PDB file of C-alpha atoms in Angstrom:
ATOM      1  CA  UNK S   1     187.523  90.191  11.262  1.00 49.00           C
ATOM      2  CA  UNK S   2     186.517  87.485   8.470  1.00 50.00           C
ATOM      3  CA  UNK S   3     184.767  84.023   9.391  1.00 51.00           C
ATOM      4  CA  UNK S   4     186.712  80.599   9.506  1.00 52.00           C
ATOM      5  CA  UNK S   5     185.301  78.491   6.939  1.00 53.00           C
ATOM      6  CA  UNK S   6     184.918  74.989   7.994  1.00 52.00           C
ATOM      7  CA  UNK S   7     187.073  72.455   6.900  1.00 53.00           C
ATOM      8  CA  UNK S   8     185.639  69.910   4.407  1.00 50.00           C
ATOM      9  CA  UNK S   9     188.070  67.345   3.713  1.00 53.00           C
ATOM     10  CA  UNK S  10     187.331  67.384  -0.065  1.00 53.00           C
ATOM     11  CA  UNK S  11     184.041  66.899  -0.265  1.00 54.00           C
ATOM     12  CA  UNK S  12     181.316  68.823  -2.100  1.00 53.00           C
ATOM     13  CA  UNK S  13     178.069  69.954  -0.355  1.00 55.00           C
ATOM     14  CA  UNK S  14     176.707  72.163  -3.166  1.00 58.00           C
ATOM     15  CA  UNK S  15     173.418  71.372  -4.909  1.00 60.00           C
ATOM     16  CA  UNK S  16     173.018  67.555  -6.290  1.00 61.00           C
ATOM     17  CA  UNK S  17     174.628  66.742  -9.750  1.00 59.00           C
ATOM     18  CA  UNK S  18     171.739  64.889 -11.742  1.00 62.00           C
ATOM     19  CA  UNK S  19     172.967  61.160 -13.125  1.00 63.00           C
ATOM     20  CA  UNK S  20     173.497  61.205 -17.281  1.00 61.00           C
ATOM     21  CA  UNK S  21     170.502  60.840 -19.153  1.00 60.00           C
ATOM     22  CA  UNK S  22     170.231  56.806 -20.533  1.00 58.00           C
ATOM     23  CA  UNK S  23     169.335  56.257 -24.460  1.00 54.00           C
ATOM     24  CA  UNK S  24     166.982  53.410 -24.584  1.00 52.00           C
ATOM     25  CA  UNK S  25     166.640  51.985 -28.049  1.00 52.00           C
ATOM     26  CA  UNK S  26     163.067  51.222 -29.608  1.00 56.00           C
ATOM     27  CA  UNK S  27     162.732  48.296 -31.850  1.00 53.00           C
ATOM     28  CA  UNK S  28     161.120  48.823 -35.020  1.00 50.00           C
ATOM     29  CA  UNK S  29     161.633  52.861 -34.878  1.00 51.00           C
ATOM     30  CA  UNK S  30     165.106  55.342 -36.054  1.00 50.00           C
ATOM     31  CA  UNK S  31     166.486  54.138 -38.809  1.00 51.00           C
ATOM     32  CA  UNK S  32     167.236  50.664 -38.046  1.00 56.00           C
ATOM     33  CA  UNK S  33     165.110  47.828 -38.487  1.00 61.00           C
ATOM     34  CA  UNK S  34     164.898  44.181 -37.393  1.00 62.00           C
ATOM     35  CA  UNK S  35     166.310  41.225 -38.540  1.00 65.00           C
ATOM     36  CA  UNK S  36     163.269  39.360 -40.511  1.00 74.00           C
ATOM     37  CA  UNK S  37     162.297  43.302 -41.581  1.00 78.00           C
ATOM     38  CA  UNK S  38     165.873  43.801 -43.243  1.00 82.00           C
ATOM     39  CA  UNK S  39     166.525  40.064 -44.852  1.00 82.00           C
ATOM     40  CA  UNK S  40     162.821  40.550 -46.423  1.00 81.00           C
ATOM     41  CA  UNK S  41     163.864  44.001 -47.824  1.00 86.00           C
ATOM     42  CA  UNK S  42     166.911  42.192 -49.203  1.00 87.00           C
ATOM     43  CA  UNK S  43     165.482  39.233 -50.451  1.00 88.00           C
ATOM     44  CA  UNK S  44     162.994  41.680 -52.500  1.00 89.00           C
ATOM     45  CA  UNK S  45     165.294  43.835 -53.567  1.00 90.00           C
ATOM     46  CA  UNK S  46     167.572  41.188 -55.007  1.00 93.00           C
ATOM     47  CA  UNK S  47     164.305  39.567 -56.930  1.00 93.00           C
ATOM     48  CA  UNK S  48     163.516  42.587 -58.687  1.00 92.00           C
ATOM     49  CA  UNK S  49     167.290  43.323 -59.383  1.00 93.00           C
ATOM     50  CA  UNK S  50     167.323  39.553 -60.744  1.00 94.00           C
ATOM     51  CA  UNK S  51     163.939  40.732 -63.085  1.00 92.00           C
ATOM     52  CA  UNK S  52     165.032  43.632 -64.351  1.00 92.00           C
ATOM     53  CA  UNK S  53     168.331  41.662 -65.552  1.00 92.00           C
ATOM     54  CA  UNK S  54     166.474  39.183 -67.138  1.00 89.00           C
ATOM     55  CA  UNK S  55     164.145  41.305 -68.792  1.00 85.00           C
ATOM     56  CA  UNK S  56     166.760  43.677 -70.328  1.00 83.00           C
ATOM     57  CA  UNK S  57     168.962  40.660 -71.633  1.00 80.00           C
ATOM     58  CA  UNK S  58     165.481  39.256 -73.232  1.00 77.00           C
ATOM     59  CA  UNK S  59     164.735  42.423 -74.775  1.00 74.00           C
ATOM     60  CA  UNK S  60     168.532  42.950 -76.365  1.00 72.00           C
ATOM     61  CA  UNK S  61     168.650  39.011 -77.145  1.00 69.00           C
ATOM     62  CA  UNK S  62     165.469  39.716 -79.314  1.00 69.00           C
ATOM     63  CA  UNK S  63     166.685  42.856 -80.983  1.00 64.00           C
ATOM     64  CA  UNK S  64     169.892  41.361 -82.112  1.00 64.00           C
ATOM     65  CA  UNK S  65     168.266  37.936 -83.467  1.00 60.00           C
ATOM     66  CA  UNK S  66     164.892  38.515 -84.746  1.00 62.00           C
ATOM     67  CA  UNK S  67     165.035  37.947 -88.000  1.00 53.00           C
ATOM     68  CA  UNK S  68     164.787  40.746 -90.842  1.00 65.00           C
ATOM     69  CA  UNK S  69     163.355  39.085 -92.863  1.00 85.00           C
ATOM     70  CA  UNK S  70     160.586  36.013 -91.647  1.00 91.00           C
ATOM     71  CA  UNK S  71     161.180  32.265 -92.318  1.00 95.00           C
ATOM     72  CA  UNK S  72     158.224  31.355 -94.617  1.00 96.00           C
ATOM     73  CA  UNK S  73     156.909  28.051 -94.420  1.00 98.00           C
ATOM     74  CA  UNK S  74     155.191  26.877 -97.119  1.00 98.00           C
ATOM     75  CA  UNK S  75     152.764  23.169 -98.090  1.00 98.00           C
ATOM     76  CA  UNK S  76     154.076  22.199-101.705  1.00 97.00           C
ATOM     77  CA  UNK S  77     152.466  18.732-102.676  1.00 96.00           C
ATOM     78  CA  UNK S  78     149.994  16.758-100.423  1.00 96.00           C
ATOM     79  CA  UNK S  79     148.369  13.649-101.313  1.00 95.00           C
ATOM     80  CA  UNK S  80     145.373  12.277-100.034  1.00 95.00           C
ATOM     81  CA  UNK S  81     145.591   8.588-101.217  1.00 94.00           C
ATOM     82  CA  UNK S  82     142.488   7.504 -98.477  1.00 95.00           C
ATOM     83  CA  UNK S  83     139.765   9.115 -96.840  1.00 95.00           C
ATOM     84  CA  UNK S  84     136.919   6.742 -96.720  1.00 93.00           C
ATOM     85  CA  UNK S  85     134.152   6.500 -93.987  1.00 91.00           C
ATOM     86  CA  UNK S  86     133.599   3.156 -92.671  1.00 91.00           C
ATOM     87  CA  UNK S  87     129.943   1.795 -91.466  1.00 87.00           C
ATOM     88  CA  UNK S  88     130.803   2.538 -88.513  1.00 91.00           C
ATOM     89  CA  UNK S  89     131.809   6.537 -88.925  1.00 91.00           C
ATOM     90  CA  UNK S  90     135.547   5.656 -88.613  1.00 93.00           C
ATOM     91  CA  UNK S  91     137.378   7.501 -90.797  1.00 95.00           C
ATOM     92  CA  UNK S  92     140.342   5.926 -92.570  1.00 95.00           C
ATOM     93  CA  UNK S  93     142.828   8.265 -94.300  1.00 96.00           C
ATOM     94  CA  UNK S  94     146.407   8.339 -95.580  1.00 96.00           C
ATOM     95  CA  UNK S  95     147.924  11.805 -96.302  1.00 96.00           C
ATOM     96  CA  UNK S  96     151.703  12.864 -97.303  1.00 96.00           C
ATOM     97  CA  UNK S  97     152.827  16.414 -97.133  1.00 97.00           C
ATOM     98  CA  UNK S  98     156.180  18.141 -98.118  1.00 97.00           C
ATOM     99  CA  UNK S  99     156.447  21.271 -96.089  1.00 98.00           C
ATOM    100  CA  UNK S 100     159.598  24.201 -97.559  1.00 98.00           C
ATOM    101  CA  UNK S 101     161.002  26.282 -94.935  1.00 98.00           C
ATOM    102  CA  UNK S 102     163.037  29.310 -96.385  1.00 97.00           C
ATOM    103  CA  UNK S 103     165.733  30.984 -93.932  1.00 97.00           C
ATOM    104  CA  UNK S 104     165.999  34.195 -96.297  1.00 95.00           C
ATOM    105  CA  UNK S 105     168.708  36.181 -93.598  1.00 93.00           C
ATOM    106  CA  UNK S 106     172.169  36.307 -94.486  1.00 89.00           C
ATOM    107  CA  UNK S 107     173.825  36.105 -90.889  1.00 87.00           C
ATOM    108  CA  UNK S 108     171.436  34.182 -88.689  1.00 90.00           C
ATOM    109  CA  UNK S 109     171.162  30.745 -88.546  1.00 94.00           C
ATOM    110  CA  UNK S 110     167.700  28.359 -87.186  1.00 96.00           C
ATOM    111  CA  UNK S 111     168.414  25.003 -84.754  1.00 97.00           C
ATOM    112  CA  UNK S 112     165.391  23.172 -85.112  1.00 98.00           C
ATOM    113  CA  UNK S 113     165.887  21.268 -81.643  1.00 98.00           C
ATOM    114  CA  UNK S 114     161.846  19.855 -82.033  1.00 98.00           C
ATOM    115  CA  UNK S 115     159.521  19.352 -84.620  1.00 98.00           C
ATOM    116  CA  UNK S 116     156.121  17.705 -83.791  1.00 98.00           C
ATOM    117  CA  UNK S 117     153.496  18.036 -86.907  1.00 98.00           C
ATOM    118  CA  UNK S 118     150.054  17.340 -86.535  1.00 98.00           C
ATOM    119  CA  UNK S 119     146.895  16.721 -88.630  1.00 97.00           C
ATOM    120  CA  UNK S 120     143.712  17.732 -87.866  1.00 97.00           C
ATOM    121  CA  UNK S 121     140.051  17.424 -89.905  1.00 95.00           C
ATOM    122  CA  UNK S 122     137.238  19.865 -89.033  1.00 88.00           C
ATOM    123  CA  UNK S 123     139.633  21.324 -85.400  1.00 88.00           C
ATOM    124  CA  UNK S 124     139.868  17.165 -84.742  1.00 90.00           C
ATOM    125  CA  UNK S 125     143.081  16.216 -83.868  1.00 93.00           C
ATOM    126  CA  UNK S 126     143.690  13.122 -86.452  1.00 94.00           C
ATOM    127  CA  UNK S 127     147.474  12.018 -85.615  1.00 95.00           C
ATOM    128  CA  UNK S 128     150.876  13.134 -85.076  1.00 96.00           C
ATOM    129  CA  UNK S 129     154.794  12.942 -85.844  1.00 97.00           C
ATOM    130  CA  UNK S 130     157.731  13.837 -84.823  1.00 98.00           C
ATOM    131  CA  UNK S 131     160.291  14.520 -87.198  1.00 98.00           C
ATOM    132  CA  UNK S 132     164.130  14.485 -87.491  1.00 98.00           C
ATOM    133  CA  UNK S 133     165.837  17.929 -85.852  1.00 98.00           C
ATOM    134  CA  UNK S 134     168.067  19.767 -88.099  1.00 98.00           C
ATOM    135  CA  UNK S 135     169.855  23.176 -88.243  1.00 98.00           C
ATOM    136  CA  UNK S 136     169.028  25.268 -91.261  1.00 98.00           C
ATOM    137  CA  UNK S 137     171.877  27.802 -92.393  1.00 96.00           C
ATOM    138  CA  UNK S 138     171.743  31.323 -93.841  1.00 93.00           C
ATOM    139  CA  UNK S 139     169.858  31.903 -96.716  1.00 95.00           C
ATOM    140  CA  UNK S 140     168.788  28.375 -97.484  1.00 97.00           C
ATOM    141  CA  UNK S 141     165.471  25.857 -98.163  1.00 98.00           C
ATOM    142  CA  UNK S 142     164.724  22.587 -96.466  1.00 98.00           C
ATOM    143  CA  UNK S 143     162.428  20.454 -97.131  1.00 98.00           C
ATOM    144  CA  UNK S 144     159.981  18.275 -94.127  1.00 98.00           C
ATOM    145  CA  UNK S 145     157.774  15.310 -95.364  1.00 98.00           C
ATOM    146  CA  UNK S 146     155.239  13.956 -93.200  1.00 97.00           C
ATOM    147  CA  UNK S 147     153.315  10.885 -93.277  1.00 97.00           C
ATOM    148  CA  UNK S 148     149.624  10.553 -91.482  1.00 97.00           C
ATOM    149  CA  UNK S 149     148.393   7.387 -91.752  1.00 95.00           C
ATOM    150  CA  UNK S 150     145.357   5.892 -89.539  1.00 93.00           C
ATOM    151  CA  UNK S 151     141.863   6.198 -88.287  1.00 93.00           C
ATOM    152  CA  UNK S 152     139.307   8.441 -86.714  1.00 91.00           C
ATOM    153  CA  UNK S 153     135.683   8.047 -85.579  1.00 90.00           C
ATOM    154  CA  UNK S 154     133.900  11.301 -86.832  1.00 88.00           C
ATOM    155  CA  UNK S 155     131.164  12.012 -84.761  1.00 83.00           C
ATOM    156  CA  UNK S 156     128.160  15.263 -85.304  1.00 83.00           C
ATOM    157  CA  UNK S 157     129.121  18.059 -86.936  1.00 87.00           C
ATOM    158  CA  UNK S 158     132.545  16.608 -88.091  1.00 88.00           C
ATOM    159  CA  UNK S 159     130.210  13.875 -90.148  1.00 88.00           C
ATOM    160  CA  UNK S 160     128.187  15.933 -91.319  1.00 89.00           C
ATOM    161  CA  UNK S 161     131.094  18.193 -93.158  1.00 91.00           C
ATOM    162  CA  UNK S 162     132.772  15.240 -94.066  1.00 93.00           C
ATOM    163  CA  UNK S 163     129.118  14.236 -96.315  1.00 90.00           C
ATOM    164  CA  UNK S 164     129.416  17.621 -97.524  1.00 92.00           C
ATOM    165  CA  UNK S 165     132.931  17.710 -98.926  1.00 94.00           C
ATOM    166  CA  UNK S 166     132.648  14.246-100.151  1.00 92.00           C
ATOM    167  CA  UNK S 167     130.540  15.579-103.421  1.00 91.00           C
ATOM    168  CA  UNK S 168     133.573  17.837-104.459  1.00 91.00           C
ATOM    169  CA  UNK S 169     135.932  15.189-103.458  1.00 91.00           C
ATOM    170  CA  UNK S 170     138.296  18.319-101.448  1.00 94.00           C
ATOM    171  CA  UNK S 171     138.698  18.214 -97.859  1.00 96.00           C
ATOM    172  CA  UNK S 172     139.744  20.665 -95.188  1.00 95.00           C
ATOM    173  CA  UNK S 173     142.758  19.269 -94.124  1.00 96.00           C
ATOM    174  CA  UNK S 174     145.302  21.392 -91.518  1.00 97.00           C
ATOM    175  CA  UNK S 175     148.795  20.568 -90.533  1.00 98.00           C
ATOM    176  CA  UNK S 176     149.943  22.154 -87.940  1.00 98.00           C
ATOM    177  CA  UNK S 177     154.301  22.363 -87.162  1.00 98.00           C
ATOM    178  CA  UNK S 178     154.709  22.119 -82.876  1.00 98.00           C
ATOM    179  CA  UNK S 179     158.790  23.733 -82.715  1.00 98.00           C
ATOM    180  CA  UNK S 180     161.432  24.417 -80.369  1.00 97.00           C
ATOM    181  CA  UNK S 181     163.570  26.506 -82.169  1.00 97.00           C
ATOM    182  CA  UNK S 182     166.781  28.922 -81.411  1.00 94.00           C
ATOM    183  CA  UNK S 183     168.198  31.298 -83.642  1.00 92.00           C
ATOM    184  CA  UNK S 184     172.221  31.643 -83.923  1.00 91.00           C
ATOM    185  CA  UNK S 185     173.923  34.766 -85.145  1.00 85.00           C
ATOM    186  CA  UNK S 186     178.205  33.814 -85.071  1.00 84.00           C
ATOM    187  CA  UNK S 187     178.513  31.813 -82.084  1.00 87.00           C
ATOM    188  CA  UNK S 188     175.557  33.702 -79.788  1.00 85.00           C
ATOM    189  CA  UNK S 189     172.632  31.531 -79.612  1.00 88.00           C
ATOM    190  CA  UNK S 190     168.843  32.685 -78.407  1.00 87.00           C
ATOM    191  CA  UNK S 191     166.991  31.111 -76.190  1.00 90.00           C
ATOM    192  CA  UNK S 192     164.334  28.643 -77.220  1.00 93.00           C
ATOM    193  CA  UNK S 193     160.947  29.864 -79.022  1.00 93.00           C
ATOM    194  CA  UNK S 194     158.372  27.805 -79.588  1.00 96.00           C
ATOM    195  CA  UNK S 195     156.086  28.912 -82.565  1.00 96.00           C
ATOM    196  CA  UNK S 196     153.826  27.267 -84.043  1.00 98.00           C
ATOM    197  CA  UNK S 197     152.963  26.596 -87.485  1.00 98.00           C
ATOM    198  CA  UNK S 198     149.243  26.892 -88.990  1.00 98.00           C
ATOM    199  CA  UNK S 199     148.537  25.451 -92.967  1.00 98.00           C
ATOM    200  CA  UNK S 200     144.994  25.474 -93.894  1.00 97.00           C
ATOM    201  CA  UNK S 201     144.895  23.046 -96.943  1.00 97.00           C
ATOM    202  CA  UNK S 202     142.270  22.147 -99.331  1.00 96.00           C
ATOM    203  CA  UNK S 203     143.405  18.910-100.687  1.00 96.00           C
ATOM    204  CA  UNK S 204     142.289  16.703-103.280  1.00 95.00           C
ATOM    205  CA  UNK S 205     141.628  13.140-102.837  1.00 93.00           C
ATOM    206  CA  UNK S 206     143.701  11.303-105.420  1.00 87.00           C
ATOM    207  CA  UNK S 207     144.956   7.972-106.096  1.00 70.00           C
ATOM    208  CA  UNK S 208     148.461   7.113-105.151  1.00 58.00           C
ATOM    209  CA  UNK S 209     149.790   6.672-108.928  1.00 56.00           C
ATOM    210  CA  UNK S 210     147.783  10.128-110.347  1.00 53.00           C
ATOM    211  CA  UNK S 211     149.236  13.437-110.282  1.00 60.00           C
ATOM    212  CA  UNK S 212     147.672  15.730-107.541  1.00 69.00           C
ATOM    213  CA  UNK S 213     145.678  18.792-108.058  1.00 85.00           C
ATOM    214  CA  UNK S 214     146.760  20.102-104.485  1.00 93.00           C
ATOM    215  CA  UNK S 215     147.790  23.853-104.971  1.00 94.00           C
ATOM    216  CA  UNK S 216     150.408  24.773-103.134  1.00 96.00           C
ATOM    217  CA  UNK S 217     149.723  26.826 -99.447  1.00 97.00           C
ATOM    218  CA  UNK S 218     151.557  29.500 -97.418  1.00 97.00           C
ATOM    219  CA  UNK S 219     151.314  28.592 -93.802  1.00 98.00           C
ATOM    220  CA  UNK S 220     150.955  31.310 -90.638  1.00 97.00           C
ATOM    221  CA  UNK S 221     153.338  31.450 -88.342  1.00 95.00           C
ATOM    222  CA  UNK S 222     152.543  32.062 -85.153  1.00 93.00           C
ATOM    223  CA  UNK S 223     154.918  33.057 -82.263  1.00 85.00           C
TER     224      UNK S 223
END
């Protein structure tokens, strides 16, 4: 005789069912990142990308625009009509120079956006002059003229060097050009470059109406 099962009214009285497991996200762990961390990483990637792009662009521009033949600078004439020392060691001078610039390239033109000429004696700056900007075309020669007329105190070794050179009448005067230039190929132009042109001269003292014995001098170009 089978046993009669009790009526359970639809309820389940078996083993207890465990509740569903809850997963908690802990900041700083796993694949996610905090807001500040993600922002910093994004900014770093952007900065690195910009640096790489600018570097590659600069390299490409330089490879395109670098002159096949270097620009040549010469001081073709220099007149030193006054270079006298007064009783209080004040050097009075008057120097005029002509500088030729030769662009031997067939396809590259040059913008001279800023030209500052400076004169030095024994590494002591005498005077400076701003010259007129200009554009130099392909395979052309341009001439710059500058005059330095002023006075400067000489002291110490500079005074001794002056007295030694006074005997020969030939003085060591340097002229430097501080430039801001751009190269042009067709319609494309490079960013500005800042070369320094160094001309180490040996200039004889002469009168204004006599022919100068100055020897033409090649200048160094320092980019």
